[in-house]
PDB file of C-alpha atoms in Angstrom:
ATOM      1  CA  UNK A   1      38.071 -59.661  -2.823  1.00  0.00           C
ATOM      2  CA  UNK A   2      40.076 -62.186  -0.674  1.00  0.00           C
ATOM      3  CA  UNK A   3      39.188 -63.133   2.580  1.00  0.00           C
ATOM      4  CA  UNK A   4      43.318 -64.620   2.960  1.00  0.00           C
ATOM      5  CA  UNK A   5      45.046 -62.401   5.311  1.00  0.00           C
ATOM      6  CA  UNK A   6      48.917 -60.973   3.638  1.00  0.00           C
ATOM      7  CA  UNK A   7      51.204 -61.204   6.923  1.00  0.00           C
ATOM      8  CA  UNK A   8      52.067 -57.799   6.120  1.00  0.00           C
ATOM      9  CA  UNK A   9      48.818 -56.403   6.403  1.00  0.00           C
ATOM     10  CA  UNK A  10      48.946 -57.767  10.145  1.00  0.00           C
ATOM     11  CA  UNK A  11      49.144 -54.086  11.647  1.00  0.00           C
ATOM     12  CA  UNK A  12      45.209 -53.454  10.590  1.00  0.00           C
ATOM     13  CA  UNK A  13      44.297 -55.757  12.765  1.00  0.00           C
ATOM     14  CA  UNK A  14      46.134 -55.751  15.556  1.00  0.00           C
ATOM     15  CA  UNK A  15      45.659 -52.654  17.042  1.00  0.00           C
ATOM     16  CA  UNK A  16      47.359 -51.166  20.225  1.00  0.00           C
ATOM     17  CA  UNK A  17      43.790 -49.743  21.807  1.00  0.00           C
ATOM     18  CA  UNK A  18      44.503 -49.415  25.457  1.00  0.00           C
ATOM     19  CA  UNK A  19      42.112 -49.072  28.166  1.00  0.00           C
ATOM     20  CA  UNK A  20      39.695 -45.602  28.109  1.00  0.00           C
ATOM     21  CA  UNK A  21      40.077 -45.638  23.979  1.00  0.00           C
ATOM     22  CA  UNK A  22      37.215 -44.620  21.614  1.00  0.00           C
ATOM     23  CA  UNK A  23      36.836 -46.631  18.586  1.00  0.00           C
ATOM     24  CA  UNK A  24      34.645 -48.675  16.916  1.00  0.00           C
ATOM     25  CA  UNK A  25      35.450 -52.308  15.741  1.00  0.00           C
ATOM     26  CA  UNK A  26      33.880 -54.263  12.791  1.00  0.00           C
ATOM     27  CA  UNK A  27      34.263 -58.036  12.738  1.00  0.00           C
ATOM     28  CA  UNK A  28      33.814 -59.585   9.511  1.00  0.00           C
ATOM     29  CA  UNK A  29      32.615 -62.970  10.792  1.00  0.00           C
ATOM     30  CA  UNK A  30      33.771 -64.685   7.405  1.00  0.00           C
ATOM     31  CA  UNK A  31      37.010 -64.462   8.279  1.00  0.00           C
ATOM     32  CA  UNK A  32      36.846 -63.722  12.317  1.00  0.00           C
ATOM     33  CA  UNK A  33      39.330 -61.101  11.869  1.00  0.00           C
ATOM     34  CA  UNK A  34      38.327 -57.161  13.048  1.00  0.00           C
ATOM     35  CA  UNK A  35      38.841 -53.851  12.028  1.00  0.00           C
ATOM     36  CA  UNK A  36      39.997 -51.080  14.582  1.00  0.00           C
ATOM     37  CA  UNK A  37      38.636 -47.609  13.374  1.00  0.00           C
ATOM     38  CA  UNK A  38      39.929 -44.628  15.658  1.00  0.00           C
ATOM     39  CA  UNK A  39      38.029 -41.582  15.001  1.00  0.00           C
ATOM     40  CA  UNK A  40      35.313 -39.073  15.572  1.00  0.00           C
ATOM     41  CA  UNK A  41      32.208 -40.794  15.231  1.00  0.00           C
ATOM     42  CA  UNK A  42      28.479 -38.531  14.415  1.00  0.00           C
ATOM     43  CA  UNK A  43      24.925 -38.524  14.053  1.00  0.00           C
ATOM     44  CA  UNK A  44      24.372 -41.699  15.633  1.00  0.00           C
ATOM     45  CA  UNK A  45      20.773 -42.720  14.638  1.00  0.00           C
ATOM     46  CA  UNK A  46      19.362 -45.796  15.914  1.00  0.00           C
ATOM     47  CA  UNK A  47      15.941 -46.863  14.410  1.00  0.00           C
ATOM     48  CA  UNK A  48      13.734 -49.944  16.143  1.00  0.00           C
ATOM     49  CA  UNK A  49      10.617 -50.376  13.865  1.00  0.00           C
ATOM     50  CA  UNK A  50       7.879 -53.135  15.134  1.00  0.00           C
ATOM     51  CA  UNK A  51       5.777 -54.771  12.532  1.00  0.00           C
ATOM     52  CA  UNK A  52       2.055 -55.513  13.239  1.00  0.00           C
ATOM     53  CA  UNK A  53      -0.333 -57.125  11.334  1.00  0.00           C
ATOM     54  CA  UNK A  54      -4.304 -56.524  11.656  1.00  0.00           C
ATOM     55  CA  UNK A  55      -7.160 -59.320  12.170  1.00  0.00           C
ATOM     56  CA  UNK A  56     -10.638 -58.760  11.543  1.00  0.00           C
ATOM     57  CA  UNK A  57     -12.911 -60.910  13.783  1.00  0.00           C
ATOM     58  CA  UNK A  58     -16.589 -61.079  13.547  1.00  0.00           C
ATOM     59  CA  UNK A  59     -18.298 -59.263  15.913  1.00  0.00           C
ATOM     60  CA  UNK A  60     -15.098 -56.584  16.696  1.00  0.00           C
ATOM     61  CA  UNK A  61     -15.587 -53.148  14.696  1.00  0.00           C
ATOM     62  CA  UNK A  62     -11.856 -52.686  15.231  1.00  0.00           C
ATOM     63  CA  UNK A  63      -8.761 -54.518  14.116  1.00  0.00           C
ATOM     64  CA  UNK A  64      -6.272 -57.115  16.182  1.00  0.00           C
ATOM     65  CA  UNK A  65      -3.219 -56.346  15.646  1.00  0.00           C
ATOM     66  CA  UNK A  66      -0.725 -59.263  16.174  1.00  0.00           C
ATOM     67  CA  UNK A  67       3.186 -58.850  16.560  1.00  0.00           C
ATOM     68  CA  UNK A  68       4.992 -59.770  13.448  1.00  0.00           C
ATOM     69  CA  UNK A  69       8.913 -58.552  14.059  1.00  0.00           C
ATOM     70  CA  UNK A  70      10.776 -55.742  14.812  1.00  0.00           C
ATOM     71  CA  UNK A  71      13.981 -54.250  12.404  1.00  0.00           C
ATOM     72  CA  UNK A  72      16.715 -52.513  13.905  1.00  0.00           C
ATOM     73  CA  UNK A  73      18.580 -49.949  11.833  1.00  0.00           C
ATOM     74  CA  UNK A  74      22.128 -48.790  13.105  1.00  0.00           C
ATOM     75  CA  UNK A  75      23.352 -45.718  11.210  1.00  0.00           C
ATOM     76  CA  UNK A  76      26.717 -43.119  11.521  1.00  0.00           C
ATOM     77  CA  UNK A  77      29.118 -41.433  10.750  1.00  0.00           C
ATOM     78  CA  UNK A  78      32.933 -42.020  11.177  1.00  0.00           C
ATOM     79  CA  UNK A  79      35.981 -39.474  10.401  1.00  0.00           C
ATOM     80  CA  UNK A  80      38.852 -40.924  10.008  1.00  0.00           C
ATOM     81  CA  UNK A  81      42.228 -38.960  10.008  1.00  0.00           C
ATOM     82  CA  UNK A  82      45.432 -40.701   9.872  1.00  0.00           C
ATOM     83  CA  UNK A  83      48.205 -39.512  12.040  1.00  0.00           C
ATOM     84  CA  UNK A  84      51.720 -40.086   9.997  1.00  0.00           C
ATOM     85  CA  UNK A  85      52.408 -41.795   6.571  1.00  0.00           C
ATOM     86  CA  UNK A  86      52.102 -45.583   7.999  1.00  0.00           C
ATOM     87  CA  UNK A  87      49.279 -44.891   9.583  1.00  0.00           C
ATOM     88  CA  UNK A  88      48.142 -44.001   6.431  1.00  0.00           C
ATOM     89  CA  UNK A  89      49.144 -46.845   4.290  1.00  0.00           C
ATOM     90  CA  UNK A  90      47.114 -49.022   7.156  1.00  0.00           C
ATOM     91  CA  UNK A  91      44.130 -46.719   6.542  1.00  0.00           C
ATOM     92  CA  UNK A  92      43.588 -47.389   3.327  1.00  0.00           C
ATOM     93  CA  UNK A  93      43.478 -51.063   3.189  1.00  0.00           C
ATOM     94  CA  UNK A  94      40.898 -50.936   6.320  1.00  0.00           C
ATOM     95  CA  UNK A  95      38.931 -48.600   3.987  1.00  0.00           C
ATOM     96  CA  UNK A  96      39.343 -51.342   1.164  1.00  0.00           C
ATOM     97  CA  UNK A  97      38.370 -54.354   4.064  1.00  0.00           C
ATOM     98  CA  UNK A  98      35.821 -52.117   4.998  1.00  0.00           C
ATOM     99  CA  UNK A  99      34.122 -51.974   1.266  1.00  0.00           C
ATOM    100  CA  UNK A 100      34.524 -55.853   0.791  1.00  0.00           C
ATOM    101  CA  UNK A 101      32.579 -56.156   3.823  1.00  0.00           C
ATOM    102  CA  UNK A 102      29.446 -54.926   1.468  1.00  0.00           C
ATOM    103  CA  UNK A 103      30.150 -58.187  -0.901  1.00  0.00           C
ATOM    104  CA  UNK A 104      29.644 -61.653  -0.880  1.00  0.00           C
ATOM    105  CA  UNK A 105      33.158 -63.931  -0.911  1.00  0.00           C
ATOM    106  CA  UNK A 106      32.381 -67.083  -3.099  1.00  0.00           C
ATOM    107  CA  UNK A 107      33.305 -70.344  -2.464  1.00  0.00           C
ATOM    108  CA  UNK A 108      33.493 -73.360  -4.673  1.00  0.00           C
ATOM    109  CA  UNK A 109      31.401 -76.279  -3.929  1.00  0.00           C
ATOM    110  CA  UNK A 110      35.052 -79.067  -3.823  1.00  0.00           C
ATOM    111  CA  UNK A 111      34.086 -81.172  -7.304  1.00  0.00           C
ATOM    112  CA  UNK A 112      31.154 -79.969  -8.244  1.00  0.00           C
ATOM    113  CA  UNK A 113      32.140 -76.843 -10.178  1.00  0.00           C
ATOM    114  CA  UNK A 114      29.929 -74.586  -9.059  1.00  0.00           C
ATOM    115  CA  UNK A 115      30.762 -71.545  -6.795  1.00  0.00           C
ATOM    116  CA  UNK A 116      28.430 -69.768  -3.537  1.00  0.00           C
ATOM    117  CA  UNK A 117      28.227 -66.729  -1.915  1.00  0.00           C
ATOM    118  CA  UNK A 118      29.044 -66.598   1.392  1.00  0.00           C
ATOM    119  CA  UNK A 119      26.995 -63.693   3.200  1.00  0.00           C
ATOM    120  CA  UNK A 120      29.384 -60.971   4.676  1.00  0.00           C
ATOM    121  CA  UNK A 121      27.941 -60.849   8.130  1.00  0.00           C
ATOM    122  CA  UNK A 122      29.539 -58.509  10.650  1.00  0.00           C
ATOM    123  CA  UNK A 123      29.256 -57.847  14.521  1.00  0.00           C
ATOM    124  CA  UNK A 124      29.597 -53.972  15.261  1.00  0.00           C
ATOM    125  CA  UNK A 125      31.474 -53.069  18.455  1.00  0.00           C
ATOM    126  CA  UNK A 126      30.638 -49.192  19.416  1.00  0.00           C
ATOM    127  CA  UNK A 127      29.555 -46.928  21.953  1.00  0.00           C
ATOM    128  CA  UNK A 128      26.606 -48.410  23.645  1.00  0.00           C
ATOM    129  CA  UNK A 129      26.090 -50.828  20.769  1.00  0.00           C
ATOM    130  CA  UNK A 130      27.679 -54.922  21.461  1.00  0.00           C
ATOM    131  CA  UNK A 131      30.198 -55.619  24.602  1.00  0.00           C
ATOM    132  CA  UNK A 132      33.504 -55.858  24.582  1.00  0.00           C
ATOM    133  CA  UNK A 133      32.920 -59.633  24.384  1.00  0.00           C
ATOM    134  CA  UNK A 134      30.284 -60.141  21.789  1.00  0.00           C
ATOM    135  CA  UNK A 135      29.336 -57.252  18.709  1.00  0.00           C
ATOM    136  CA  UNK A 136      25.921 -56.940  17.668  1.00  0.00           C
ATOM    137  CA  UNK A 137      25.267 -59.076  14.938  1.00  0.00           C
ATOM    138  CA  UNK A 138      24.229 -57.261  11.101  1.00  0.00           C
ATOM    139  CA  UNK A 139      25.589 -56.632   7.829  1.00  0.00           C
ATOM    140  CA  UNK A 140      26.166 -53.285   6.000  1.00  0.00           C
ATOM    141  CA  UNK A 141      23.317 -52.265   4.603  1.00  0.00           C
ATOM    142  CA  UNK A 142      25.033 -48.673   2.976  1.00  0.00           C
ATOM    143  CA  UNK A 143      27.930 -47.724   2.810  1.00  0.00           C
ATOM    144  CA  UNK A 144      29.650 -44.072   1.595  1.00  0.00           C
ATOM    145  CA  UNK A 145      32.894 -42.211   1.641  1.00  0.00           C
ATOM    146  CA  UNK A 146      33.050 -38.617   1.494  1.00  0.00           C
ATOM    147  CA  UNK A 147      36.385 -36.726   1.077  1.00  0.00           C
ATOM    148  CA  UNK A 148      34.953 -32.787   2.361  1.00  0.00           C
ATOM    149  CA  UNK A 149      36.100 -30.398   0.204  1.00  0.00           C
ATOM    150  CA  UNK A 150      38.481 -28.615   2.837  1.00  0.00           C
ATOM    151  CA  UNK A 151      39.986 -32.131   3.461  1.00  0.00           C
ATOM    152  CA  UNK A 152      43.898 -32.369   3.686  1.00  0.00           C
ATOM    153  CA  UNK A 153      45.760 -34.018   0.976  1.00  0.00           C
ATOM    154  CA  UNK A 154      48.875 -36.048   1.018  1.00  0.00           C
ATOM    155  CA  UNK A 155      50.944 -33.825  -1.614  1.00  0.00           C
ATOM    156  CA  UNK A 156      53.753 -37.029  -2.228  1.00  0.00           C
ATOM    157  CA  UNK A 157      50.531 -39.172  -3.483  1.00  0.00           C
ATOM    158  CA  UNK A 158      48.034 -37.144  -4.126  1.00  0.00           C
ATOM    159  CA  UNK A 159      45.425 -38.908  -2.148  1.00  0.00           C
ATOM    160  CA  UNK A 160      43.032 -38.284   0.621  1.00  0.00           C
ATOM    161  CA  UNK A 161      43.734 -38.069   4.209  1.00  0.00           C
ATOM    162  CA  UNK A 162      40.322 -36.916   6.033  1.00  0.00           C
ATOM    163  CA  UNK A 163      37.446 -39.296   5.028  1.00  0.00           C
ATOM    164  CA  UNK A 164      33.366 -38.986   6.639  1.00  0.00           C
ATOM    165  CA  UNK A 165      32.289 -42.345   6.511  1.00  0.00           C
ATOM    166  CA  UNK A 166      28.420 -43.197   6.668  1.00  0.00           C
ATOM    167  CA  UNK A 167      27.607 -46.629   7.679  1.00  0.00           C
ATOM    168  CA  UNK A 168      24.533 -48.023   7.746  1.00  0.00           C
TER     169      UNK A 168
END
């Protein structure tokens, strides 16, 4: 997985969204690039879960509980239906972009021979969820494609052209 961007591969970027569109954006912050998704997202589920610990003090029958943290868990689902044959093409290598953004990139250490991973850390853009200026900061902590069974096909290539996305 290559973080270079292929000058061809420019038009998964750069998206025309104009002003009123629905879509959701992943930046992969290795690279600063992001990925425009159009489609129909579901089952938003957002899950905040705080973290307390419990003291015992003599002379309290009950616990104190202290704050420890709080996780945040973002998860959906995205459909994703191309509308012609280059939108497509373009599809599929955001759904590949997408996927690397679930691995590390590695980068060599200059003389020293050894390689490290470099973390693929996103900021989500969607909905209610980051501004237009700054994403919420995460990673991908699941990721699954599902091709439904009553999905169209493209007959020429005999691949996929509906896909249900979860993202976690």
């Amino acid at each position: 997985l290559n973080p270079e961007i292929d000058e061809d591969e420019i038009s998964i970027y750069e998206s025309n969204i104009k002003k009123g569109d629905f879509y959701v954006k992943i930046k992969d912050l290795r690279t600063k690039r992001s990925i425009y998704f159009r489609g129909f997202v579901t089952g938003i589920n957002e899950n905040i879960t705080p973290s307390y610990s419990p003291t015992q003090y003599i002379g309290r029958s009950e616990d104190v509980y202290v704050y420890q943290k709080a996780e945040r868990d973002l998860s959906f689902n995205l459909k994703v239906y191309p509308q012609n044959a280059t939108e497509q093409i373009n599809m599929y290598k955001k759904l590949e972009l997408l996927t690397s953004l679930a691995y590390p990139t590695y980068l060599d250490d200059e003389g020293e021979g050894f390689s490290r991973m470099q973390a693929p850390f996103t900021e989500l853009y969607m909905a209610h969820i980051g501004t237009p200026k700054e994403g919420q900061f995460g990673f991908i902590k699941s990721l699954t494609y599902t091709v439904p069974e009553g999905g169209d096909y493209d007959s020429e290539r005999s691949l996929p052209r509906l896909f249900d996305i979860a993202i976690s």
